[in-house]
Short mmCIF file of C-alpha atoms in Angstrom, two decimals:
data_model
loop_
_atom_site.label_atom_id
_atom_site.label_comp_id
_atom_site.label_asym_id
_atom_site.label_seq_id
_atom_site.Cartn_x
_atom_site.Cartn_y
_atom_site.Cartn_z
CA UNK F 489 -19.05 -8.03 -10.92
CA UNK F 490 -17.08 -10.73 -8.80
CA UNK F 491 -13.04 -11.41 -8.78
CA UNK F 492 -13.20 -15.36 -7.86
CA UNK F 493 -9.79 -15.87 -8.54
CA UNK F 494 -7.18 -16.36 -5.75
CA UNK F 495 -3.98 -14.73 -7.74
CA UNK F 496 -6.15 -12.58 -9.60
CA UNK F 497 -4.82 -9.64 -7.76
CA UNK F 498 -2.39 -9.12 -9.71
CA UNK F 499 -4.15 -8.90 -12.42
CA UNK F 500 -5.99 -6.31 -10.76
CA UNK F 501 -3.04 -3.87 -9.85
CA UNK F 502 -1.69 -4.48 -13.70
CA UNK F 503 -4.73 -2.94 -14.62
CA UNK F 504 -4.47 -0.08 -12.49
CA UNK F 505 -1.11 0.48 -13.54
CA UNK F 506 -2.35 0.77 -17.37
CA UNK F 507 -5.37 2.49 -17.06
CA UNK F 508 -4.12 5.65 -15.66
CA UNK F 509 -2.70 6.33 -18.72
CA UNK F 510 -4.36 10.34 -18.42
CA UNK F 511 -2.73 11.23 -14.55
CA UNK F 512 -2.68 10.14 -11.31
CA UNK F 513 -5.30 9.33 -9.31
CA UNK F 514 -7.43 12.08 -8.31
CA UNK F 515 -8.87 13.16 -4.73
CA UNK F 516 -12.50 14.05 -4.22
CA UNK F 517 -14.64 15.38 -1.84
CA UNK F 518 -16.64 13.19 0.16
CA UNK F 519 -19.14 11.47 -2.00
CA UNK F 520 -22.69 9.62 -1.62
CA UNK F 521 -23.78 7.16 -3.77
CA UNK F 522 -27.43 5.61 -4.35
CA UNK F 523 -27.58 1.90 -4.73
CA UNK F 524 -30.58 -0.19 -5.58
CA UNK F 525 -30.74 -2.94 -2.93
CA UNK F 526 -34.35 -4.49 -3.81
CA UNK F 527 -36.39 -4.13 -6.80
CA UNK F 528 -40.22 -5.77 -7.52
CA UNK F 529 -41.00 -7.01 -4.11
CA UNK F 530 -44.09 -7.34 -2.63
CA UNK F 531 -43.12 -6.68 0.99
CA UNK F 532 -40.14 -6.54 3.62
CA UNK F 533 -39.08 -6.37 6.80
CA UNK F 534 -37.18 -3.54 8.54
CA UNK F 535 -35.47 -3.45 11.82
CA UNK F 536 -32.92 -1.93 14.01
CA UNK F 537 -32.02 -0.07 17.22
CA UNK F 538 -32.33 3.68 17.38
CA UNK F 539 -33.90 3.65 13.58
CA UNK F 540 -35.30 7.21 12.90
CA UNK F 541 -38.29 6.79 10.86
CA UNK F 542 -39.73 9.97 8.32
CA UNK F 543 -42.81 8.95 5.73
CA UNK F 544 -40.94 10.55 2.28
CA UNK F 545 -42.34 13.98 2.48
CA UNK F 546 -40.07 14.91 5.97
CA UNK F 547 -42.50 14.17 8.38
CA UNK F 548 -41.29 11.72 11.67
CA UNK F 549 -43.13 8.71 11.85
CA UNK F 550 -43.42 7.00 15.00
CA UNK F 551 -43.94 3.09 14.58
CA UNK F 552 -42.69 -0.24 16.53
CA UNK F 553 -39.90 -2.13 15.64
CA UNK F 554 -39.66 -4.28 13.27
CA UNK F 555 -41.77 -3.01 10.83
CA UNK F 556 -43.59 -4.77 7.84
CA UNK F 557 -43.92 -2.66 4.72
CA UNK F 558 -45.89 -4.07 1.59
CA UNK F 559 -46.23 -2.97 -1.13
CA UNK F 560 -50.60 -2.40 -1.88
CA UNK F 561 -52.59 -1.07 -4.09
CA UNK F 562 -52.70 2.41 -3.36
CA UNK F 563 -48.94 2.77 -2.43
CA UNK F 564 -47.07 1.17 0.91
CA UNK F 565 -48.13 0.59 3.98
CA UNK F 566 -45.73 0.28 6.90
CA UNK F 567 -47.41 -2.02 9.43
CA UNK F 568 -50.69 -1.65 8.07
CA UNK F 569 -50.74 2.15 7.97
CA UNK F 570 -50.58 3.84 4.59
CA UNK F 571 -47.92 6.45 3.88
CA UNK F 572 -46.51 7.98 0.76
CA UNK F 573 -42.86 6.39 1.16
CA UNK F 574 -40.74 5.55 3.98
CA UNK F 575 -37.08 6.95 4.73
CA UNK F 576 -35.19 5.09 7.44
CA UNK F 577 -31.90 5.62 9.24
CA UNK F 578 -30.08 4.94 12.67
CA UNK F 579 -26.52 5.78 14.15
CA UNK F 580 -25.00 2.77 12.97
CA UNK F 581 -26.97 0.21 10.73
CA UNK F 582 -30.58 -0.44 9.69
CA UNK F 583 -31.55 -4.25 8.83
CA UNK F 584 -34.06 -5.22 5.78
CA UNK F 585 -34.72 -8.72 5.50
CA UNK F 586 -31.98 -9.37 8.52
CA UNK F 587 -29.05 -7.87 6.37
CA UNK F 588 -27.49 -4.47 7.82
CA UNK F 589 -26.95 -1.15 5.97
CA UNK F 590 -25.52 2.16 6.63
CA UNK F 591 -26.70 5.45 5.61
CA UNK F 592 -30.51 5.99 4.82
CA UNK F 593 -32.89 3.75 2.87
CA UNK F 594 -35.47 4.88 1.21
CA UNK F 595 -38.69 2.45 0.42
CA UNK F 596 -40.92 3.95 -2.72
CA UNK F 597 -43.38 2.32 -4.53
CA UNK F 598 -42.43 1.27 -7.95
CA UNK F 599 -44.74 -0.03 -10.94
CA UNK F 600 -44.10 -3.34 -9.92
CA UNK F 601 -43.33 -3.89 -6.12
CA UNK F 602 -41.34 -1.86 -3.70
CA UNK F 603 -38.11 0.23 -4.70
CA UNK F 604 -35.27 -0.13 -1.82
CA UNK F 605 -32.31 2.71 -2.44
CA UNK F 606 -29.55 3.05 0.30
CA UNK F 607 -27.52 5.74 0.52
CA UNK F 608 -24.58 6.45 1.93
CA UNK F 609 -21.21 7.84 2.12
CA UNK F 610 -19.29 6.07 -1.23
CA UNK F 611 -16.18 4.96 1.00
CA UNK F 612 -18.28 2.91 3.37
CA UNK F 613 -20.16 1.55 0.17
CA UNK F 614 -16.49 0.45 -0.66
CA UNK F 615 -15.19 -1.26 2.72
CA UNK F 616 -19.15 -3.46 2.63
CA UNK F 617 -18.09 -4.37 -0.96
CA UNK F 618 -14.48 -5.58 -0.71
CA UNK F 619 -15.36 -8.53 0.93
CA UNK F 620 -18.35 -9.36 -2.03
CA UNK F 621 -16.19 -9.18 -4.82
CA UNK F 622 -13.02 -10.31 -3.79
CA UNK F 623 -11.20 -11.45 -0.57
CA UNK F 624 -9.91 -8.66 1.95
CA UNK F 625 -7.56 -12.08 3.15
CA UNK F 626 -5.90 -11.31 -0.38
CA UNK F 627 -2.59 -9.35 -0.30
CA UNK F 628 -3.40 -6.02 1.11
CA UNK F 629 -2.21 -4.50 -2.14
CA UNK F 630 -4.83 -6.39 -3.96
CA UNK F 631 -7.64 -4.99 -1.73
CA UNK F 632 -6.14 -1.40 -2.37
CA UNK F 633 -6.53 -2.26 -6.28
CA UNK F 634 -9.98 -3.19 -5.85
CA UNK F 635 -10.70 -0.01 -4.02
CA UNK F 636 -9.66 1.98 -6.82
CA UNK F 637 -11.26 0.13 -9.13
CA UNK F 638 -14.31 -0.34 -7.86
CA UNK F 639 -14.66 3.50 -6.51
CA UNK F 640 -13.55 4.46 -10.03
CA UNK F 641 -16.08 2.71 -11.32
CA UNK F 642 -19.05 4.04 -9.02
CA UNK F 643 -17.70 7.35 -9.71
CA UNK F 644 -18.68 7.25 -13.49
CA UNK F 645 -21.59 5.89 -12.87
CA UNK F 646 -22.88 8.09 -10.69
CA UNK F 647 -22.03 10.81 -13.29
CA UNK F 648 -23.56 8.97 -15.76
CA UNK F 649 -26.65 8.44 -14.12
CA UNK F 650 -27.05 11.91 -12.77
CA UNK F 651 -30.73 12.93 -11.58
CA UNK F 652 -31.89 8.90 -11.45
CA UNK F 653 -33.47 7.37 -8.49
CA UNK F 654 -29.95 5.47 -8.20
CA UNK F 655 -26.72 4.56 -9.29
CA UNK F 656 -25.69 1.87 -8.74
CA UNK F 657 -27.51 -2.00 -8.82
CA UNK F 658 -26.46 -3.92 -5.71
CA UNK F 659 -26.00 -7.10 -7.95
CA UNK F 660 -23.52 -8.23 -10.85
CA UNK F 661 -25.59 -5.91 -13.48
CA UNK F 662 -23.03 -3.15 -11.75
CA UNK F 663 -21.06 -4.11 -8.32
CA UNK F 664 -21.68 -6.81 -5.52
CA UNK F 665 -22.91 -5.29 -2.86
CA UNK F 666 -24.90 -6.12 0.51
CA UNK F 667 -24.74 -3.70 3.11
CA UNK F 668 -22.16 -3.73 6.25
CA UNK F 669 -22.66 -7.42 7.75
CA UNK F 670 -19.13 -8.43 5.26
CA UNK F 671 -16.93 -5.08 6.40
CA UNK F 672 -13.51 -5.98 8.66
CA UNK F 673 -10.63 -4.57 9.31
CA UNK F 674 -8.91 -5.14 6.03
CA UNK F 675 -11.51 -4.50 3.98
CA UNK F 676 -11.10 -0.91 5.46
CA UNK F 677 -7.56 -0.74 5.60
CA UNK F 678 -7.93 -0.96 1.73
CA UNK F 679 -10.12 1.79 1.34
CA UNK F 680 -9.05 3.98 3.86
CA UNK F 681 -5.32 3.60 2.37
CA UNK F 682 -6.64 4.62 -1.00
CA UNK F 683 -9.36 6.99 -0.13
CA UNK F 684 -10.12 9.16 -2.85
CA UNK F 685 -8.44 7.67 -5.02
CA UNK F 686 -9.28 6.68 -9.13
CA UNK F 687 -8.38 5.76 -12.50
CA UNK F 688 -8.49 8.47 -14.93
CA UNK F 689 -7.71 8.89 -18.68
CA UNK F 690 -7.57 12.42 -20.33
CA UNK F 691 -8.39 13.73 -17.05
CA UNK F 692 -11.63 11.86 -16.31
CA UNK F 693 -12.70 8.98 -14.64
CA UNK F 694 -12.91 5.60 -16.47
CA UNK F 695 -15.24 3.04 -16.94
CA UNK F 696 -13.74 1.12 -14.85
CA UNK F 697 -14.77 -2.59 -16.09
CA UNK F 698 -13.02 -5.66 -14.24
CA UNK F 699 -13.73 -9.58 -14.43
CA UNK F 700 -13.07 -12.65 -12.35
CA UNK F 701 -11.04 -14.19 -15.30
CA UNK F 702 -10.03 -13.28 -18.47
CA UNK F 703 -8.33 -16.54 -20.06
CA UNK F 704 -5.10 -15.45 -21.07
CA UNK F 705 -6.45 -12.40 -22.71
CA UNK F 706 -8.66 -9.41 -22.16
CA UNK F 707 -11.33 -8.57 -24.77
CA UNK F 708 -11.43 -5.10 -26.68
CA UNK F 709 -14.15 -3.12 -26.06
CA UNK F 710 -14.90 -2.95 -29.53
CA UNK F 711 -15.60 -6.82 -29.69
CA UNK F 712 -17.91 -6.43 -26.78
CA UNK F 713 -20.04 -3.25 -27.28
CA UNK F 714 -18.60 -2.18 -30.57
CA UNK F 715 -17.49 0.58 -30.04
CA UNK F 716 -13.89 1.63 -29.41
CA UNK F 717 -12.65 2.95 -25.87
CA UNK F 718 -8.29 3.92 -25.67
CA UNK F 719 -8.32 2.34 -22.62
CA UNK F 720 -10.18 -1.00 -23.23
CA UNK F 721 -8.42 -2.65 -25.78
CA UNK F 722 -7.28 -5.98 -25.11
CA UNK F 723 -3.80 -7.22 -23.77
CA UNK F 724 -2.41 -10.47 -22.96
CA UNK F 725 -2.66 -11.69 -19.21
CA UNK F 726 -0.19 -14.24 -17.94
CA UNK F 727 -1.73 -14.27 -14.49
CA UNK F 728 -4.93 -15.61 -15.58
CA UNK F 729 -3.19 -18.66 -17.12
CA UNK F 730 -1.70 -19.70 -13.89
#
């Protein structure tokens, strides 16, 4: 998903304002989420300082920086040696392909190519995706609303998805996301100030769709996926017309 629009944001907080048509927004305990950051390649390259290394079943792996890991026959191999997966981590960020993540990433091989999951603690997932799907140079109150929204959003999925390798895609098939090279200041601010918070209806978390523009006019759910959800039906949008 990806807001483009400038005055958008208001948009955004009118939906906010609707959608928690059930209660308040609710506080949770600190979450993780899994997100799929590559899918189908046929190698990679890993690198950081201070990156502990373990080969999937627990045990440490000792190996130079950077590594290459392919994906072969018979599994991966992680400059040239074979193991059975790689998990990777370091006190602040690990690089693949020169783009920095927090958390752990985990490398499996998949039927086609290599499987990249990172995970990590769901409000830092927020503050590196602020900056991919909207501006944090917005109105701070827009950057709050996009918060919400888009934690709201990885909340159900996660619950949806229970027991998969992931949760999330790091692309527009779910939210934007690519690692901790986009996070400022504001882009925290935003999540810090809302932490915990989501959009609920009859006491659960929504579904928590959002667009860059709607035209005037946002489409029922029925029209889209037919079938009916209370709190996607379609309302007029005067921002968008602006």
């Amino acid at each position: 998903m990806c807001i483009a629009k400038t005055k958008l944001f208001r948009t955004i907080i009118t939906l906010a304002i609707c959608l928690v048509a059930g209660g308040s927004g609710a506080a949770f305990r600190p979450e993780t989420i899994r997100v799929a950051l590559i899918k189908g390649a046929e190698s990679l390259r890993l690198d950081g300082t201070g990156v502990l290394l373990t080969d999937g079943r627990g045990e440490p792996l000792r190996l130079d920086m950077p590594l290459e890991v392919k994906r072969v026959k018979d599994g991966i191999t992680v400059n040239g040696r074979s193991v059975p997966g790689l998990v990777a981590s370091a006190p602040v960020r690990v690089a693949v392909n020169g783009r920095g993540y927090r958390g752990l990433l985990e490398i499996t091989a998949a039927d086609k190519g290599l499987l990249v999951v990172n995970e990590l603690p769901l409000e830092e997932y927020l503050i590196g995706l602020i900056n991919c799907e909207i501006s944090s140079a917005w109105p701070m109150e827009a950057v709050k609303s996009q918060a919400v929204i888009a934690r709201s959003y990885a909340m159900f999925q996660k619950s949806a998805r229970r027991g998969a390798p992931y949760q999330l895609e790091s692309s527009v098939m779910d939210q934007v996301y690519q690692g901790c090279d986009l996070e400022d200041s504001r882009a925290a601010r935003g999540v810090q100030e809302t932490a915990g918070e989501v959009l609920v209806f009859d006491q659960k978390v929504i579904q928590a769709f959002y667009h860059s523009n709607c035209a005037g006019h946002t489409e029922s759910s029925k029209n889209v996926w037919g079938m009916s959800i209370a709190y996607l039906g379609g309302v007029p949008c005067q921002y968008c017309l602006e």
